[in-house]
Amino acid sequence: MDAGDPWMRAAILSSSATSSHLILQNLMGGAGPPRFEDKLGGMELVRELAFTVGARGDSKELTSLLKTLARQADEPTYMHYSVLAGLARGCKSRGQTLAVLLATADATVKDRATELMAGAVALGSDATRSPAERVSAMETFPYLPWDQVRTPLFATLSPQESRDVQRAAMKVLASRDEKEVAGEVISRWKQLTPPVREEGMTILLSRPVWLPLVVEALEQGNIPPGQLSIPHRARILAAADKGLVARAEKILGPAASSPRKEIVEKYRQALAQLASAKAAGDSAKGALVYRRECANCHQLGKEGFAVGPNLATIRHRSAQEILIHVLDPNREVSPDFVEYSILLTDGRTIAGLIASETDAGLTLRRSEGKEDTILRREIEQIASSGKSLMPEGVEQKVTPAEMADLVAFLLGTSAK
């Protein structure tokens, strides 16, 4: 089965609304784990099938599936953990926990599930196993007791661990509301790689109660201000707590409050002066600026992530038009790239553009193409800012000379 094909997975899921438990039992009832041409796609398929079983809430189906897993005497595999994580998330979607379900199960099922949970913690912590297997096991962590997962979670935030494993740990931490989470992430900040830091800051800013710790870390130098991305900087300076904003402004400078027309004109004049001094933009240097400030949300050729508009479409634009789009992103905003902020029932706030939407939920897309799929029953409030996902304030991280380089790179010529 080509589970790596998203259309194939979608077809299976859409045609198995009432039979997902039977498909899973057939897949998981063999002597070993099901074989898929694409292991990651297979994990996604069984996880989504298990989610539909858990969300449907039929106790007979749930018990039957758990018994199928319980009958297998082999060592648990990554597929077992994908099923367990899907079941737990499905149960949560209707306000029930897997623990409550297991409380009514027979002893064999309960013991097997307990073994699976313990095995998930062991596998997620085992540095000798593949990142894919460990990530699969860690998907069960949001539904396990905190005292079982806190130590292995924080231990994985280490430069010795793969990026995928560290990001999986961050994703789990985002689902927890324990007070110590923010402090532990910040204490390890300087040993995190840039992609993991980006994910970590997104998590730290997802809960208002953690923002004071972020501002304090900026004040104390534990989080260097220069490591904040433009979107994260904008979120801090747009916080509801004006006292925290005032403290943050002393370090980060004020939010982009100058009239955008003035900023655009200032940079236009600066670029004109550079050109007249025969210091027109350097395309090679501009590529570095693109990778530093733009690639997380804009694709150009084979580089970058397709979140905002593809930058290949602006090759026919003038330097003046590019300046306007970069420095005044809200002058023209396509409906496809409007930012939405969603308050979840667990207290988190997630921001991004709406990538897709169904009757059951929606998917938000954010920096680096990361996506958060949210069920409608998990949404407390949703609001559109009416503004572009791209924040204002680029001028605070990109100098006029760097802007000239960036424009030259985007146009494929010297800046004009």
XYZ file of C-alpha atoms in Angstrom:
416
model
C 0.000 0.000 0.000
C 1.384 3.394 -0.960
C 0.524 5.179 2.294
C 2.986 7.912 1.369
C 0.480 9.282 -1.143
C -1.700 11.816 0.736
C -4.501 11.320 -1.798
C -4.460 7.579 -1.153
C -4.625 8.170 2.604
C -7.458 10.664 2.161
C -9.387 8.169 0.016
C -8.990 5.418 2.606
C -10.003 7.675 5.481
C -13.019 9.128 3.688
C -14.310 5.678 2.726
C -13.804 4.139 6.170
C -15.861 6.448 8.360
C -17.685 3.547 10.015
C -15.166 0.744 9.477
C -11.860 2.268 10.589
C -11.664 -0.140 13.545
C -11.938 -3.145 11.210
C -9.237 -1.817 8.877
C -6.952 -1.203 11.843
C -7.572 -4.656 13.268
C -6.638 -6.200 9.913
C -3.511 -4.051 9.673
C -2.387 -4.646 13.255
C -3.565 -8.249 13.692
C -0.690 -9.924 11.863
C 2.497 -11.475 13.195
C 4.394 -8.224 12.835
C 3.817 -4.560 12.095
C 2.024 -3.736 8.837
C 4.366 -3.179 5.916
C 4.128 0.094 4.040
C 6.273 1.349 1.183
C 6.404 4.662 3.023
C 6.855 4.106 6.770
C 6.014 7.693 7.745
C 2.923 7.647 5.544
C 1.888 4.363 7.136
C 2.258 5.816 10.615
C 0.099 8.768 9.584
C -2.566 6.460 8.163
C -2.879 4.206 11.228
C -2.811 7.254 13.507
C -5.698 8.876 11.629
C -7.662 5.622 11.510
C -7.175 5.232 15.265
C -8.242 8.836 15.785
C -11.567 8.186 14.074
C -12.097 5.134 16.299
C -11.372 7.148 19.433
C -13.473 10.106 18.302
C -16.430 7.879 17.465
C -16.398 6.619 21.057
C -17.926 3.192 20.481
C -16.770 1.186 23.506
C -17.070 -2.149 21.676
C -14.877 -0.940 18.807
C -12.322 0.514 21.198
C -12.175 -2.615 23.320
C -11.929 -4.861 20.256
C -9.033 -2.842 18.853
C -7.209 -2.797 22.178
C -7.636 -6.573 22.449
C -6.078 -6.958 19.006
C -3.037 -5.068 20.254
C -3.070 -7.039 23.516
C -2.943 -10.391 21.684
C 0.376 -9.539 20.077
C 3.163 -10.859 22.256
C 5.932 -9.237 20.213
C 7.871 -6.211 21.350
C 5.734 -3.109 20.671
C 6.543 -1.389 17.393
C 6.314 2.195 16.222
C 2.926 1.328 14.679
C 1.536 0.351 18.085
C 2.423 3.795 19.385
C 0.857 5.483 16.371
C -2.384 3.615 17.126
C -2.200 4.488 20.822
C -1.564 8.181 20.086
C -4.436 8.290 17.593
C -6.830 6.620 20.028
C -5.847 8.992 22.828
C -6.294 12.093 20.668
C -9.622 10.807 19.396
C -10.845 10.211 22.941
C -9.681 13.688 23.933
C -11.625 15.234 21.045
C -14.860 14.127 22.691
C -13.820 15.084 26.223
C -12.644 11.674 27.439
C -9.204 10.382 28.312
C -7.679 7.062 27.398
C -7.154 6.426 31.114
C -10.913 6.612 31.730
C -11.498 4.170 28.875
C -8.936 1.724 30.245
C -10.488 1.867 33.707
C -13.445 -0.114 32.347
C -11.385 -2.544 30.261
C -10.560 -6.117 31.274
C -7.275 -6.907 32.986
C -5.508 -8.176 29.852
C -6.299 -5.049 27.843
C -5.434 -2.767 30.744
C -2.093 -4.496 31.365
C -1.195 -4.428 27.668
C -2.035 -0.731 27.380
C 0.041 -0.007 30.484
C 2.960 -1.893 28.930
C 2.545 0.061 25.702
C 2.629 3.369 27.570
C 5.756 2.373 29.488
C 7.298 1.140 26.246
C 6.515 4.455 24.573
C 8.492 6.329 27.220
C 11.394 3.884 26.901
C 11.468 4.055 23.096
C 11.128 7.832 23.028
C 14.186 8.026 25.293
C 16.303 5.446 23.440
C 19.023 7.230 21.463
C 19.927 3.989 19.666
C 16.584 3.877 17.836
C 15.741 5.769 14.664
C 14.316 9.303 14.928
C 11.120 8.162 13.147
C 10.486 5.432 15.726
C 11.217 7.757 18.632
C 8.968 10.500 17.255
C 6.162 7.967 16.854
C 6.514 6.903 20.491
C 6.652 10.523 21.677
C 3.284 11.220 20.074
C 1.759 9.405 23.043
C 3.490 11.719 25.562
C 0.782 14.441 25.610
C -1.628 11.850 27.010
C 0.665 10.291 29.628
C 1.168 11.454 33.240
C 3.591 14.368 33.466
C 5.847 12.643 35.987
C 6.454 9.845 33.463
C 7.484 12.053 30.561
C 9.036 15.241 32.005
C 12.579 13.852 32.407
C 12.874 12.228 28.952
C 11.287 15.272 27.317
C 13.734 17.772 28.761
C 16.651 15.382 28.174
C 15.935 15.372 24.427
C 16.450 19.154 24.224
C 20.123 18.554 23.612
C 22.459 19.175 20.652
C 23.271 15.450 20.722
C 19.701 14.676 19.648
C 18.408 14.892 16.083
C 16.405 17.934 15.029
C 13.287 15.805 14.461
C 13.425 14.365 17.980
C 13.964 17.802 19.533
C 11.067 19.248 17.567
C 8.860 16.330 18.620
C 9.724 17.108 22.238
C 8.839 20.770 21.695
C 5.514 19.755 20.170
C 4.710 17.691 23.258
C 5.720 20.536 25.569
C 3.342 22.831 23.684
C 0.469 20.593 24.778
C 1.406 20.747 28.467
C 0.486 23.587 30.796
C 2.837 22.708 33.658
C 4.475 25.861 35.023
C 8.012 24.503 34.780
C 7.887 24.004 30.991
C 8.810 27.575 30.038
C 11.659 27.800 32.539
C 13.162 24.508 31.409
C 13.035 25.479 27.731
C 14.619 28.876 28.438
C 17.363 27.322 30.588
C 18.436 25.228 27.575
C 18.081 28.053 25.049
C 21.748 28.579 24.245
C 22.283 24.927 23.341
C 19.351 24.760 20.930
C 19.902 25.013 17.181
C 18.115 27.806 15.234
C 15.246 25.630 13.886
C 14.553 24.212 17.357
C 14.762 27.692 18.919
C 12.210 28.921 16.379
C 9.824 26.146 17.421
C 10.599 26.786 21.085
C 9.744 30.488 20.871
C 6.480 29.701 19.094
C 5.609 27.477 22.046
C 6.709 29.998 24.688
C 4.492 32.662 23.127
C 1.482 30.343 22.874
C 0.518 30.808 26.543
C 0.165 34.306 28.067
C 1.348 33.034 31.467
C 4.755 32.229 29.966
C 5.351 35.657 28.407
C 6.776 37.234 31.614
C 9.486 34.560 31.637
C 10.336 35.326 28.000
C 10.658 39.062 28.700
C 12.755 38.351 31.790
C 15.035 36.086 29.739
C 15.458 38.876 27.168
C 16.308 41.343 29.942
C 18.876 38.993 31.461
C 20.417 38.067 28.119
C 19.450 34.408 28.390
C 17.608 34.848 25.089
C 19.611 37.178 22.809
C 17.209 39.661 21.131
C 18.906 39.103 17.784
C 17.701 35.499 17.777
C 14.045 36.537 17.643
C 12.411 36.242 14.255
C 10.421 39.210 12.982
C 7.050 37.456 13.607
C 7.999 36.517 17.164
C 9.221 40.027 17.908
C 5.932 41.405 16.606
C 3.907 39.036 18.808
C 5.776 40.063 21.951
C 5.274 43.759 21.227
C 1.572 43.202 20.508
C 0.857 41.500 23.846
C -2.141 42.575 25.897
C -0.026 43.226 29.011
C 1.221 46.779 28.400
C 3.635 46.568 31.310
C 5.404 43.632 29.703
C 5.363 45.391 26.340
C 7.030 48.454 27.892
C 9.782 46.252 29.336
C 10.222 44.443 26.020
C 10.441 47.734 24.101
C 13.483 48.739 26.160
C 15.296 45.755 24.664
C 13.675 45.280 21.275
C 12.757 48.863 20.483
C 9.188 49.992 19.832
C 6.822 48.175 17.538
C 6.765 49.280 13.919
C 4.689 52.401 14.524
C 6.153 54.795 11.978
C 3.895 55.451 8.983
C 4.750 52.821 6.401
C 4.929 55.360 3.583
C 7.704 57.187 5.412
C 9.675 53.979 5.906
C 9.293 52.995 2.252
C 10.414 56.454 1.116
C 13.395 56.413 3.484
C 14.578 53.105 2.049
C 13.866 54.190 -1.526
C 16.112 57.213 -1.056
C 18.781 55.091 0.618
C 18.786 52.626 -2.274
C 18.976 55.491 -4.776
C 21.983 56.937 -2.930
C 23.704 53.559 -2.909
C 23.100 53.195 -6.644
C 24.457 56.678 -7.377
C 27.559 55.834 -5.363
C 28.001 52.743 -7.537
C 27.218 50.571 -4.528
C 24.176 48.862 -5.991
C 22.953 45.704 -4.360
C 25.025 42.532 -4.337
C 22.900 39.539 -5.333
C 25.144 37.032 -3.536
C 24.841 38.963 -0.276
C 21.120 39.315 -0.917
C 20.798 35.530 -0.990
C 22.131 35.464 2.567
C 19.561 38.065 3.652
C 16.827 36.015 1.985
C 17.874 32.866 3.837
C 18.117 34.738 7.141
C 14.879 36.731 7.046
C 12.604 35.438 4.264
C 13.113 31.727 3.617
C 11.075 30.581 6.620
C 7.909 31.793 4.904
C 8.739 32.373 1.223
C 9.906 29.909 -1.384
C 12.216 30.832 -4.237
C 13.265 28.023 -6.523
C 14.091 25.007 -4.376
C 14.829 27.061 -1.269
C 12.507 28.217 1.473
C 9.026 27.244 2.607
C 5.743 27.830 0.788
C 3.812 29.751 3.446
C 3.529 33.228 1.932
C 3.604 34.097 -1.789
C 6.253 32.418 -3.926
C 8.951 35.026 -4.567
C 9.501 33.812 -8.126
C 6.356 35.773 -9.008
C 8.013 39.115 -8.252
C 10.854 38.855 -10.773
C 8.926 41.132 -13.118
C 8.340 43.768 -10.407
C 10.325 46.960 -9.955
C 12.589 47.613 -6.974
C 10.044 50.191 -5.757
C 7.239 47.611 -5.795
C 9.363 45.112 -3.900
C 10.148 47.720 -1.246
C 6.432 48.346 -0.748
C 5.623 44.637 -0.393
C 8.463 44.068 2.086
C 8.166 47.220 4.197
C 4.408 47.794 3.970
C 2.949 44.267 3.840
C -0.561 45.401 4.759
C -0.994 47.837 1.869
C -2.356 44.969 -0.243
C -3.301 41.716 1.491
C -4.584 38.701 -0.399
C -7.320 36.829 1.531
C -5.146 33.705 1.246
C -2.430 35.270 3.397
C -4.423 36.934 6.186
C -3.303 36.036 9.711
C -5.731 34.287 12.051
C -5.331 33.863 15.795
C -7.055 30.942 17.504
C -7.562 30.634 21.263
C -7.834 26.968 22.197
C -9.828 25.494 25.046
C -6.561 24.438 26.732
C -5.425 28.077 27.004
C -2.973 28.170 24.111
C -3.063 30.704 21.303
C -1.938 29.656 17.814
C -1.455 32.050 14.915
C -1.094 31.412 11.206
C -2.934 31.431 7.918
C -5.789 29.028 7.249
C -4.352 26.409 4.902
C -7.438 24.188 4.748
C -10.819 23.807 6.399
C -13.389 21.033 6.850
C -16.605 20.612 8.803
C -14.618 18.990 11.620
C -11.765 21.467 11.898
C -9.113 23.521 10.171
C -5.380 23.618 9.585
C -3.203 26.642 10.333
C 0.101 27.049 8.516
C 2.981 29.059 9.947
C 6.729 29.601 9.635
C 8.748 26.813 7.976
C 5.526 25.351 6.607
C 4.584 23.868 9.977
C 0.908 23.057 10.300
C -1.425 22.735 13.273
C -4.627 20.770 12.693
C -7.312 21.923 15.115
C -10.707 20.379 15.766
C -13.583 22.842 15.988
C -14.486 21.574 19.430
C -10.981 22.599 20.581
C -11.538 26.222 19.490
C -12.554 28.759 22.123
C -12.282 31.785 19.861
C -11.035 32.579 16.363
C -10.240 36.034 15.069
C -8.692 37.521 11.960
C -6.293 40.402 12.424
C -7.201 41.617 8.940
C -3.466 41.928 8.394
C -0.904 39.963 6.469
C 0.788 37.016 8.146
C 3.995 38.874 7.320
C 4.528 41.425 10.108
C 5.646 45.005 9.757
C 9.047 45.992 11.097
C 11.430 44.343 8.638
C 13.420 47.595 8.644
C 14.439 46.875 12.228
C 16.391 43.786 11.145
C 17.376 44.653 7.558
C 19.556 47.709 6.896
C 19.222 49.794 3.706
C 22.400 48.217 2.329
C 21.056 44.732 3.041
C 17.747 45.703 1.457
C 19.595 46.735 -1.705
C 21.285 43.329 -1.721
C 17.967 41.559 -1.157
C 16.234 43.453 -3.970
C 19.117 42.636 -6.306
C 18.819 38.970 -5.409
C 15.046 38.875 -5.871
C 15.258 40.622 -9.234
C 18.255 38.622 -10.338
C 20.048 41.878 -11.193
C 21.656 44.864 -9.506
C 19.183 47.003 -7.543
C 17.812 49.944 -9.472
